[in-house]
Amino acid sequence: MKVTQEKLPASQLGLEIEITPEMSKKAYEQVIQKLTRSANIPGFRKGKVPRQVLIQRFGSDYIKATAVEELIDSSLKEAIKQEKIEALGNFQLRSTFEELVQQFDPGQALTFSAAVDVPPEATLKQYANLSVQAEEVKPDPERVDKLLEQYREQMATLVPVEGRSAQMQDVAVIDFKGALPGEDPDAEPEEFAGGQAQDFQVELAESRFIPGFVEGIVGMNPGDTKELQLQFPEEYPQEDLAGKDVIFTITLKELKEKELPELDDDFAQDASKDEYQTLAELREALESRFNKEAEEKTKNNQEQAILNELLKHIEVELPETLIDRELTYILNQTALQLQNQGIDIKQLFNQNTIPMFKERSRPDAIDRIKRTLALGEVAKQESIQVTPEEVAAKITELLDEVSEQERRNLDEDRLRTVIEDDLLREKVVDWLIEHTNIELVPEGSLAKPDEAEDLEAAELEEAEETAETEPTIETTATETTITVEATEVTEPQAAAETTGTESSAPKSKSKAKKASPSTEPAAESAEVSDATTSGKSTKARKTSKAKSQSPTAE
């Protein structure tokens, strides 16, 4: 089979393929044979229909079109294999299909043109001795003390209060009932769903509930009943209550105050689950971790600054197949993140919103691919490589940190590929940092309002409001990404349990939490017991990548 190649724009390769007379004859006869075996024509047994009857019944053009379609598909695959072309995706037919059908004559040669996407050829004009600015992140000297105080709050013991009235920072147990006054001042106020509760525990702290609710409890004594005339904020999440006047009748049943543990060695042992025996050890571990985090953030800022600078020096035409793969990966990762936040992605991602998300993510996808190609060019030009010994050592280190169950779920070949890619990326980034003129500037001096994040948040909010409950598209990534089938996602139980009495309790916003001491600084306090295990999150990400890898090295 004769194949002529032609380099095309957008990282495409044009192919002119000449189908031999033998191939055209064979394809046509195969179509006739298939129709003979499958056609149900009155008056004839299946498989016994005469050739001319078949042609008359189905039409010569239909039979030719079927033969041409199969010829194009089979000959393209054979041409790619014959010419050893690294094709990325589906082909695009450059010849007109209708003209090919008209030209087709069984037993005669047929020539057609097609194009396939191939890996792009990147040119990196400059990558050494670049000049960039990066923000230097310094550890907060007060962070350790703040974290320890937050953990003391969590470990506090509630003790009954006697001989005084309620004051801020106390914990009150109350019964409350809310009612909405009508336009008629003589009419009884109307109760509303979720506007009442009994034995409700609330910490008397600012900004926890709608304005005036907590402040109205201050000064009450156990056994007192008080009526508060308040107003729901205009931005209150329940639209039917937003901006409305409300009357709350509150009875204070119990009053407690927090008794904080002493900041001593016993506290350190309890807070760290006996990982540290003294307060000094705990402080030292936290300081070490926060210093390391600051160093890593500074290095990440340096890396990002260099990668952004490399975008200015790379020239490459990207094939659409590569861009679409990256968009699919981004979409899948977004779906997973939203699902983990309890958002119903079955409604969020549908036939209307998926094209919108892809279009708005397109610039980011293109930049991600270009950064990866730039790093690859640096590795090639500087002969930066990863040895098999380095990969094996990293895999052993990683597997030591995961459970037997996780090991069984890992794809060993993909894990090896992920580790090799990560190590190579680290080496290239380290080389670039060493060979770049980096000016470290104070944290925040380069920061601008993150318009991209604001836009994304607005898009998500818009999509949630407009998403229709129609059949959803199956969002399936390419073989190198996670597969997320939106139709199989179920809403997490935690989200389903947020309904009920507390949902309409007089909280100021949807972000307000139930005023229980146990819900205070959970995110930060978790850092105490993880003070020396900050590397585990990185290992977890790499094992996760063994099951999910972006087409880029981002």
Coordinates of C-alpha atoms in Angstrom, one line a residue:
M1 CA 0.0 0.0 0.0
K2 CA 1.5 3.3 -1.1
V3 CA 1.5 6.1 1.6
T4 CA 2.7 9.7 1.1
Q5 CA 3.2 11.8 4.2
E6 CA 2.7 15.6 4.5
K7 CA 3.4 17.8 7.5
L8 CA 0.4 19.9 8.4
P9 CA -0.2 22.8 10.9
A10 CA -1.5 22.1 14.4
S11 CA 0.8 19.1 14.8
Q12 CA -1.1 17.1 12.2
L13 CA 0.3 14.7 9.6
G14 CA -1.4 14.4 6.3
L15 CA -1.5 11.0 4.6
E16 CA -2.3 10.2 1.0
I17 CA -3.2 6.5 0.9
E18 CA -3.5 4.5 -2.3
I19 CA -5.7 1.5 -1.9
T20 CA -4.8 -1.4 -4.2
P21 CA -7.2 -2.9 -6.7
E22 CA -7.1 -6.2 -4.7
M23 CA -8.1 -4.4 -1.5
S24 CA -11.0 -2.6 -3.1
K25 CA -12.3 -5.8 -4.7
K26 CA -12.0 -7.7 -1.4
A27 CA -13.8 -5.0 0.6
Y28 CA -16.7 -4.9 -1.8
E29 CA -17.1 -8.6 -1.8
Q30 CA -17.0 -8.8 2.0
V31 CA -19.9 -6.3 2.1
I32 CA -21.9 -8.4 -0.3
Q33 CA -21.2 -11.5 1.8
K34 CA -22.3 -9.8 5.0
L35 CA -25.6 -8.7 3.4
T36 CA -26.1 -12.2 2.0
R37 CA -25.8 -13.7 5.4
S38 CA -27.9 -11.1 7.3
A39 CA -30.6 -9.8 4.8
N40 CA -34.2 -10.9 5.3
I41 CA -35.9 -10.6 1.9
P42 CA -39.3 -12.1 1.4
G43 CA -39.2 -15.1 -1.0
F44 CA -35.6 -16.0 -0.2
R45 CA -34.0 -18.0 2.6
K46 CA -31.4 -16.2 4.6
G47 CA -28.0 -16.7 2.9
K48 CA -29.5 -17.7 -0.4
V49 CA -30.4 -14.2 -1.8
P50 CA -29.0 -13.8 -5.3
R51 CA -26.3 -11.1 -5.8
Q52 CA -28.4 -9.0 -8.2
V53 CA -31.4 -9.0 -5.9
L54 CA -29.2 -7.8 -3.0
I55 CA -27.8 -4.9 -5.1
Q56 CA -31.3 -4.0 -6.3
R57 CA -32.7 -4.1 -2.8
F58 CA -30.0 -2.1 -1.0
G59 CA -28.8 0.0 -3.9
S60 CA -25.4 0.1 -5.4
D61 CA -24.5 3.4 -3.7
Y62 CA -25.2 2.0 -0.2
I63 CA -23.0 -1.1 -0.9
K64 CA -20.2 1.1 -2.3
A65 CA -20.4 3.5 0.7
T66 CA -20.2 0.7 3.2
A67 CA -17.2 -0.7 1.4
V68 CA -15.5 2.7 1.2
E69 CA -16.1 3.3 4.8
E70 CA -14.5 0.0 5.8
L71 CA -11.6 0.5 3.4
I72 CA -10.8 4.0 4.9
D73 CA -10.8 2.6 8.4
S74 CA -8.7 -0.5 7.8
S75 CA -6.2 1.1 5.4
L76 CA -5.6 4.1 7.8
K77 CA -4.8 1.7 10.6
E78 CA -2.5 -0.3 8.3
A79 CA -0.8 2.9 7.0
I80 CA -0.1 4.1 10.6
K81 CA 1.4 0.8 11.4
Q82 CA 3.3 0.5 8.2
E83 CA 4.8 4.0 8.5
K84 CA 5.3 3.7 12.2
I85 CA 3.4 6.9 12.9
E86 CA 2.8 7.8 16.6
A87 CA -0.8 8.9 16.1
L88 CA -2.6 10.5 19.1
G89 CA -6.2 10.2 18.2
N90 CA -8.9 9.7 15.6
F91 CA -8.2 10.7 12.0
Q92 CA -9.9 13.4 10.0
L93 CA -10.9 12.6 6.4
R94 CA -9.6 15.3 4.0
S95 CA -11.2 13.8 0.9
T96 CA -14.9 14.2 0.4
F97 CA -16.6 11.0 1.3
E98 CA -19.3 11.4 -1.4
E99 CA -16.7 11.9 -4.1
L100 CA -14.9 8.7 -2.9
V101 CA -18.1 6.7 -3.2
Q102 CA -18.6 8.0 -6.7
Q103 CA -15.0 7.2 -7.7
F104 CA -15.1 3.8 -6.1
D105 CA -15.0 0.9 -8.6
P106 CA -14.4 -2.6 -7.2
G107 CA -11.2 -4.0 -8.5
Q108 CA -9.7 -0.5 -9.2
A109 CA -7.3 1.5 -7.1
L110 CA -8.7 4.3 -4.9
T111 CA -6.7 7.2 -3.4
F112 CA -7.9 9.3 -0.5
S113 CA -6.4 11.9 1.9
A114 CA -6.6 12.0 5.7
A115 CA -4.9 13.7 8.6
V116 CA -3.9 12.4 12.1
D117 CA -2.8 14.2 15.2
V118 CA 0.8 13.4 16.2
P119 CA 2.9 14.5 19.2
P120 CA 3.9 18.2 18.9
E121 CA 7.4 19.3 18.2
A122 CA 8.3 22.0 20.7
T123 CA 11.0 24.6 20.4
L124 CA 12.3 26.2 23.6
K125 CA 14.2 29.3 22.7
Q126 CA 15.6 30.0 26.2
Y127 CA 15.4 28.2 29.5
A128 CA 18.7 28.9 31.3
N129 CA 19.6 32.2 33.0
L130 CA 16.0 33.4 33.1
S131 CA 15.1 36.2 35.5
V132 CA 12.0 35.9 37.6
Q133 CA 10.5 37.1 40.9
A134 CA 9.0 34.7 43.4
E135 CA 7.4 35.3 46.8
E136 CA 9.3 34.1 49.8
V137 CA 7.0 32.5 52.4
K138 CA 8.2 32.8 56.0
P139 CA 6.8 30.8 58.9
D140 CA 4.4 32.6 61.2
P141 CA 6.2 32.8 64.5
E142 CA 2.8 32.9 66.3
R143 CA 1.3 29.9 64.5
V144 CA 2.5 27.3 67.0
D145 CA 1.0 29.2 70.0
K146 CA -2.3 29.8 68.1
L147 CA -2.5 26.1 67.2
L148 CA -1.9 25.0 70.8
E149 CA -4.6 27.4 72.0
Q150 CA -7.0 26.1 69.5
Y151 CA -6.3 22.6 70.6
R152 CA -6.8 23.6 74.3
E153 CA -10.2 24.9 73.2
Q154 CA -11.0 21.5 71.7
M155 CA -9.8 19.6 74.8
A156 CA -11.7 22.0 77.2
T157 CA -14.0 20.6 79.8
L158 CA -17.4 22.2 80.3
V159 CA -18.2 22.9 83.9
P160 CA -21.5 24.3 85.3
V161 CA -21.6 28.0 86.0
E162 CA -23.2 29.2 89.3
G163 CA -23.8 32.6 90.8
R164 CA -23.6 34.7 87.7
S165 CA -25.4 35.5 84.4
A166 CA -24.4 34.4 80.9
Q167 CA -21.4 36.1 79.3
M168 CA -19.6 35.8 76.0
Q169 CA -17.6 32.6 75.5
D170 CA -19.9 30.7 77.8
V171 CA -21.7 27.6 76.5
A172 CA -25.5 27.8 76.9
V173 CA -28.1 25.1 76.7
I174 CA -31.4 26.7 75.5
D175 CA -34.9 26.1 74.2
F176 CA -35.9 28.5 71.5
K177 CA -38.9 29.0 69.3
G178 CA -39.0 31.4 66.3
A179 CA -42.1 33.0 64.7
L180 CA -42.6 35.5 61.9
P181 CA -44.9 38.4 62.7
G182 CA -47.5 39.2 60.0
E183 CA -48.6 42.5 58.5
D184 CA -51.5 42.6 61.0
P185 CA -50.0 43.6 64.4
D186 CA -53.0 41.9 66.2
A187 CA -52.4 38.5 64.5
E188 CA -50.4 35.8 66.1
P189 CA -46.8 35.4 64.7
E190 CA -46.5 32.4 62.5
E191 CA -44.0 29.7 63.4
F192 CA -41.8 28.3 60.6
A193 CA -40.2 24.9 59.9
G194 CA -36.9 24.4 61.7
G195 CA -37.3 27.5 63.7
Q196 CA -37.4 25.8 67.1
A197 CA -35.3 23.4 69.1
Q198 CA -34.9 22.1 72.6
D199 CA -31.7 21.5 74.6
F200 CA -29.8 23.3 71.9
Q201 CA -26.2 23.9 72.9
V202 CA -24.7 27.2 71.7
E203 CA -21.4 28.8 72.3
L204 CA -21.8 32.5 73.0
A205 CA -19.4 33.8 70.4
E206 CA -19.8 36.6 67.9
S207 CA -20.9 36.0 64.3
R208 CA -22.2 32.5 65.0
F209 CA -25.9 33.3 64.5
I210 CA -28.0 36.0 63.1
P211 CA -27.2 39.5 64.6
G212 CA -28.6 39.9 68.2
F213 CA -29.3 36.2 68.9
V214 CA -26.2 35.5 70.9
E215 CA -26.0 39.0 72.4
G216 CA -29.6 38.6 73.6
I217 CA -28.6 35.5 75.7
V218 CA -25.8 37.4 77.4
G219 CA -27.1 38.6 80.8
M220 CA -29.7 35.9 81.2
N221 CA -29.7 33.5 84.2
P222 CA -30.6 29.8 84.1
G223 CA -34.4 29.6 84.2
D224 CA -34.9 33.0 82.5
T225 CA -37.1 33.3 79.4
K226 CA -36.6 36.2 77.0
E227 CA -38.2 37.4 73.8
L228 CA -35.9 38.8 71.1
Q229 CA -37.1 40.8 68.1
L230 CA -34.6 40.3 65.4
Q231 CA -34.2 40.3 61.6
F232 CA -32.8 37.7 59.3
P233 CA -29.9 39.1 57.2
E234 CA -30.7 39.9 53.5
E235 CA -28.1 37.3 52.5
Y236 CA -29.6 34.5 54.7
P237 CA -29.3 31.3 52.7
Q238 CA -33.0 30.4 53.2
E239 CA -34.6 32.8 50.7
D240 CA -38.1 32.5 52.3
L241 CA -36.6 33.9 55.6
A242 CA -34.0 36.4 54.2
G243 CA -34.6 39.9 55.3
K244 CA -37.7 39.1 57.4
D245 CA -38.4 40.2 60.9
V246 CA -38.5 37.3 63.5
I247 CA -39.4 36.9 67.1
F248 CA -37.4 34.3 69.1
T249 CA -38.5 33.2 72.5
I250 CA -35.5 31.8 74.4
T251 CA -35.3 29.9 77.7
L252 CA -31.9 29.5 79.2
K253 CA -31.8 26.0 80.8
E254 CA -28.1 25.5 81.6
L255 CA -25.0 27.6 81.6
K256 CA -21.4 26.2 81.3
E257 CA -18.0 27.6 80.9
K258 CA -14.8 26.1 79.4
E259 CA -12.1 24.9 81.6
L260 CA -8.9 24.7 79.5
P261 CA -6.2 22.2 80.2
E262 CA -2.9 23.4 81.4
L263 CA -0.3 23.9 78.7
D264 CA 2.2 21.3 80.0
D265 CA 3.7 17.9 79.3
D266 CA 0.5 16.1 80.0
F267 CA -1.3 18.3 77.5
A268 CA 1.4 17.6 74.9
Q269 CA 1.0 13.8 75.4
D270 CA -2.8 14.0 75.0
A271 CA -2.8 16.3 72.1
S272 CA -0.3 14.3 70.1
K273 CA -1.7 10.9 71.2
D274 CA 1.5 10.1 73.1
E275 CA 3.7 10.8 70.1
Y276 CA 5.5 13.5 72.1
Q277 CA 6.2 13.3 75.8
T278 CA 7.0 16.9 76.6
L279 CA 5.6 20.3 75.5
A280 CA 9.0 21.3 74.3
E281 CA 9.2 18.3 71.9
L282 CA 5.7 19.1 70.6
R283 CA 6.6 22.7 70.0
E284 CA 9.9 21.7 68.3
A285 CA 8.0 19.3 66.0
L286 CA 5.4 21.9 65.1
E287 CA 8.0 24.6 64.4
S288 CA 10.0 22.1 62.3
R289 CA 6.9 21.2 60.2
F290 CA 5.8 24.8 59.7
N291 CA 9.4 25.8 58.7
K292 CA 9.4 23.0 56.2
E293 CA 6.0 24.0 54.9
A294 CA 7.2 27.6 54.4
E295 CA 10.3 26.3 52.5
E296 CA 8.1 24.1 50.3
K297 CA 5.8 26.9 49.5
T298 CA 8.7 29.2 48.6
K299 CA 10.0 26.5 46.3
N300 CA 6.6 26.0 44.7
N301 CA 6.4 29.8 44.1
Q302 CA 9.9 29.6 42.5
E303 CA 8.8 26.7 40.3
Q304 CA 5.6 28.4 39.3
A305 CA 7.4 31.6 38.4
I306 CA 9.9 29.7 36.2
L307 CA 7.2 27.7 34.5
N308 CA 5.2 30.8 33.7
E309 CA 8.4 32.4 32.3
L310 CA 9.0 29.3 30.1
L311 CA 5.6 29.8 28.5
K312 CA 7.0 33.0 27.0
H313 CA 9.9 31.1 25.3
I314 CA 8.2 28.0 24.0
E315 CA 6.9 27.7 20.4
V316 CA 4.6 24.7 19.7
E317 CA 1.5 23.9 17.8
L318 CA -0.8 21.7 19.9
P319 CA -3.0 19.1 18.3
E320 CA -6.7 19.2 19.3
T321 CA -6.5 15.6 20.6
L322 CA -4.0 16.5 23.2
I323 CA -6.0 19.6 24.3
D324 CA -9.2 17.5 24.6
R325 CA -7.4 14.9 26.7
E326 CA -6.2 17.5 29.1
L327 CA -9.7 19.1 29.2
T328 CA -11.2 15.7 30.0
Y329 CA -8.7 15.3 32.8
I330 CA -9.4 18.7 34.3
L331 CA -13.1 18.0 34.1
N332 CA -12.8 14.7 35.9
Q333 CA -10.6 16.2 38.6
T334 CA -13.1 19.0 39.1
A335 CA -15.9 16.4 39.3
L336 CA -14.1 14.4 42.0
Q337 CA -13.3 17.5 44.1
L338 CA -16.9 18.7 44.0
Q339 CA -18.2 15.2 44.8
N340 CA -15.9 15.1 47.8
Q341 CA -17.5 18.4 48.9
G342 CA -20.9 16.8 48.8
I343 CA -22.0 18.6 45.6
D344 CA -24.4 16.6 43.3
I345 CA -22.4 16.4 40.1
K346 CA -25.2 14.5 38.3
Q347 CA -27.0 17.8 38.1
L348 CA -23.9 20.0 37.8
F349 CA -22.4 18.2 34.7
N350 CA -24.9 17.8 31.9
Q351 CA -25.2 18.4 28.2
N352 CA -25.4 22.1 28.7
T353 CA -22.6 22.7 31.3
I354 CA -19.9 20.3 30.1
P355 CA -19.1 22.2 26.9
M356 CA -19.2 25.4 28.9
F357 CA -16.7 24.1 31.5
K358 CA -14.4 22.8 28.7
E359 CA -14.4 26.0 26.8
R360 CA -13.6 28.1 29.9
S361 CA -10.9 25.6 31.0
R362 CA -9.2 25.6 27.5
P363 CA -6.6 28.3 28.2
D364 CA -5.5 26.5 31.4
A365 CA -5.3 23.2 29.6
I366 CA -3.1 24.7 26.8
D367 CA -0.8 26.3 29.4
R368 CA -0.5 23.0 31.3
I369 CA 0.5 21.1 28.2
K370 CA 3.0 23.7 27.2
R371 CA 4.6 23.7 30.7
T372 CA 5.0 19.9 30.5
L373 CA 6.5 20.1 27.0
A374 CA 8.9 22.8 28.2
L375 CA 10.1 20.6 31.0
G376 CA 10.5 17.8 28.6
E377 CA 12.7 19.9 26.3
V378 CA 14.9 21.0 29.2
A379 CA 15.4 17.3 30.2
K380 CA 16.2 16.4 26.7
Q381 CA 18.6 19.3 26.1
E382 CA 20.4 18.9 29.4
S383 CA 20.3 15.0 29.3
I384 CA 18.5 14.9 32.7
Q385 CA 17.5 11.3 33.5
V386 CA 16.2 9.2 36.3
T387 CA 18.0 5.9 37.0
P388 CA 16.2 2.6 37.6
E389 CA 17.8 2.5 41.1
E390 CA 16.2 5.9 42.0
V391 CA 12.8 4.7 40.8
A392 CA 13.1 1.4 42.7
A393 CA 14.1 3.2 45.9
K394 CA 11.2 5.6 45.7
I395 CA 8.7 2.9 45.0
T396 CA 10.0 0.9 48.1
E397 CA 9.7 4.1 50.2
L398 CA 6.2 4.7 49.0
L399 CA 5.0 1.2 49.5
D400 CA 6.2 1.2 53.0
E401 CA 3.7 3.9 53.8
V402 CA 0.6 2.3 52.4
S403 CA -1.6 -0.6 53.6
E404 CA -1.8 -4.0 52.1
Q405 CA -5.2 -3.2 50.8
E406 CA -3.9 -0.2 49.0
R407 CA -1.0 -2.2 47.6
R408 CA -3.4 -4.7 46.0
N409 CA -5.3 -1.9 44.3
L410 CA -2.2 -0.3 42.8
D411 CA -1.3 -0.7 39.2
E412 CA 2.4 -1.4 39.5
D413 CA 3.3 -0.4 35.9
R414 CA 1.5 2.9 36.3
L415 CA 3.0 3.5 39.7
R416 CA 6.4 3.0 38.2
T417 CA 5.6 5.4 35.4
V418 CA 4.2 8.0 37.9
I419 CA 7.2 7.8 40.1
E420 CA 9.6 8.1 37.2
D421 CA 7.7 11.1 35.8
D422 CA 7.7 12.8 39.3
L423 CA 11.4 12.2 39.9
L424 CA 12.3 13.5 36.5
R425 CA 10.1 16.6 37.0
E426 CA 11.8 17.2 40.4
K427 CA 15.2 16.9 38.8
V428 CA 14.3 19.3 36.0
V429 CA 12.8 21.8 38.3
D430 CA 15.8 21.7 40.6
W431 CA 18.1 22.3 37.6
L432 CA 16.0 25.3 36.5
I433 CA 16.0 26.8 40.0
E434 CA 19.7 26.4 40.1
H435 CA 20.2 28.1 36.7
T436 CA 17.6 30.9 37.1
N437 CA 18.1 34.3 38.5
I438 CA 15.4 34.3 41.2
E439 CA 14.6 37.5 43.2
L440 CA 12.7 36.5 46.3
V441 CA 10.2 39.2 47.3
P442 CA 8.0 39.4 50.4
E443 CA 4.9 37.3 50.5
G444 CA 1.9 39.1 49.1
S445 CA 3.9 41.6 47.2
L446 CA 3.2 39.8 43.9
A447 CA -0.2 38.5 44.8
K448 CA -3.2 39.9 42.9
P449 CA -6.9 39.0 43.4
D450 CA -7.2 35.5 42.0
E451 CA -9.6 36.3 39.2
A452 CA -9.4 32.8 37.9
E453 CA -10.7 31.3 41.2
D454 CA -13.4 34.0 41.5
L455 CA -14.5 33.2 37.9
E456 CA -14.5 29.5 38.6
A457 CA -16.5 29.9 41.8
A458 CA -19.0 32.1 39.9
E459 CA -19.3 29.6 37.1
L460 CA -19.9 26.7 39.5
E461 CA -22.6 28.8 41.3
E462 CA -24.2 29.6 38.0
A463 CA -24.0 26.0 36.8
E464 CA -25.6 24.8 40.0
E465 CA -28.5 27.3 39.6
T466 CA -29.1 26.5 35.9
A467 CA -28.3 22.8 35.8
E468 CA -31.3 20.8 34.7
T469 CA -32.3 17.4 35.9
E470 CA -31.8 15.8 32.5
P471 CA -29.9 12.7 31.5
T472 CA -26.3 13.3 32.2
I473 CA -23.4 12.7 29.9
E474 CA -21.0 9.9 30.9
T475 CA -17.9 11.8 31.7
T476 CA -15.1 9.4 30.8
A477 CA -11.5 10.4 30.7
T478 CA -8.9 9.0 28.4
E479 CA -7.0 5.9 29.5
T480 CA -4.5 8.1 31.4
T481 CA -7.1 9.7 33.6
I482 CA -9.6 8.8 36.2
T483 CA -13.0 7.7 34.9
V484 CA -15.9 9.4 36.6
E485 CA -19.3 8.3 35.6
A486 CA -21.6 11.0 36.8
T487 CA -24.6 8.8 36.7
E488 CA -23.1 6.6 39.4
V489 CA -22.3 9.3 41.9
T490 CA -24.4 9.2 45.0
E491 CA -24.8 12.1 47.5
P492 CA -22.6 11.6 50.6
Q493 CA -24.6 10.7 53.7
A494 CA -23.2 13.6 55.6
A495 CA -24.8 16.0 53.2
A496 CA -28.1 14.2 53.5
E497 CA -28.1 14.6 57.3
T498 CA -27.9 18.4 57.3
T499 CA -31.7 18.7 57.1
G500 CA -34.0 18.9 60.1
T501 CA -34.4 21.3 63.0
E502 CA -30.9 22.7 62.9
S503 CA -31.1 23.6 59.3
S504 CA -33.3 26.6 60.1
A505 CA -31.7 27.5 63.4
P506 CA -30.9 31.2 63.5
K507 CA -27.4 30.9 62.1
S508 CA -26.0 33.9 60.3
K509 CA -24.9 32.2 57.1
S510 CA -24.7 28.7 55.7
K511 CA -21.0 28.6 56.7
A512 CA -21.9 29.0 60.4
K513 CA -21.5 25.7 62.3
K514 CA -23.4 24.4 65.2
A515 CA -21.9 26.1 68.3
S516 CA -20.4 23.0 69.8
P517 CA -16.8 23.1 71.1
S518 CA -16.0 19.9 69.3
T519 CA -16.5 21.6 65.9
E520 CA -14.1 24.5 66.5
P521 CA -10.6 24.3 65.0
A522 CA -10.7 20.8 63.6
A523 CA -8.7 21.5 60.5
E524 CA -5.8 23.2 62.3
S525 CA -5.8 21.0 65.3
A526 CA -5.3 17.9 63.2
E527 CA -1.8 19.3 62.5
V528 CA -0.7 18.5 66.1
S529 CA -0.8 14.7 65.7
D530 CA 0.6 15.0 62.2
A531 CA 3.5 17.2 63.1
T532 CA 6.1 14.8 61.8
T533 CA 4.1 13.1 59.1
S534 CA 3.8 15.9 56.6
G535 CA 5.3 13.7 53.9
K536 CA 2.4 11.3 54.0
S537 CA 0.1 13.6 52.1
T538 CA 2.7 13.7 49.2
K539 CA 2.9 9.9 49.3
A540 CA -0.8 9.6 49.2
R541 CA -1.0 11.8 46.2
K542 CA 1.5 9.7 44.3
T543 CA -0.3 6.4 45.1
S544 CA -3.5 8.1 44.0
K545 CA -1.7 9.1 40.7
A546 CA -0.9 5.4 40.2
K547 CA -4.7 5.1 39.6
S548 CA -5.0 8.6 38.0
Q549 CA -2.5 10.4 35.9
S550 CA -3.0 13.5 33.9
P551 CA -1.8 13.5 30.3
T552 CA 0.5 16.3 31.5
A553 CA 3.0 16.3 34.3
E554 CA 1.2 19.0 36.2

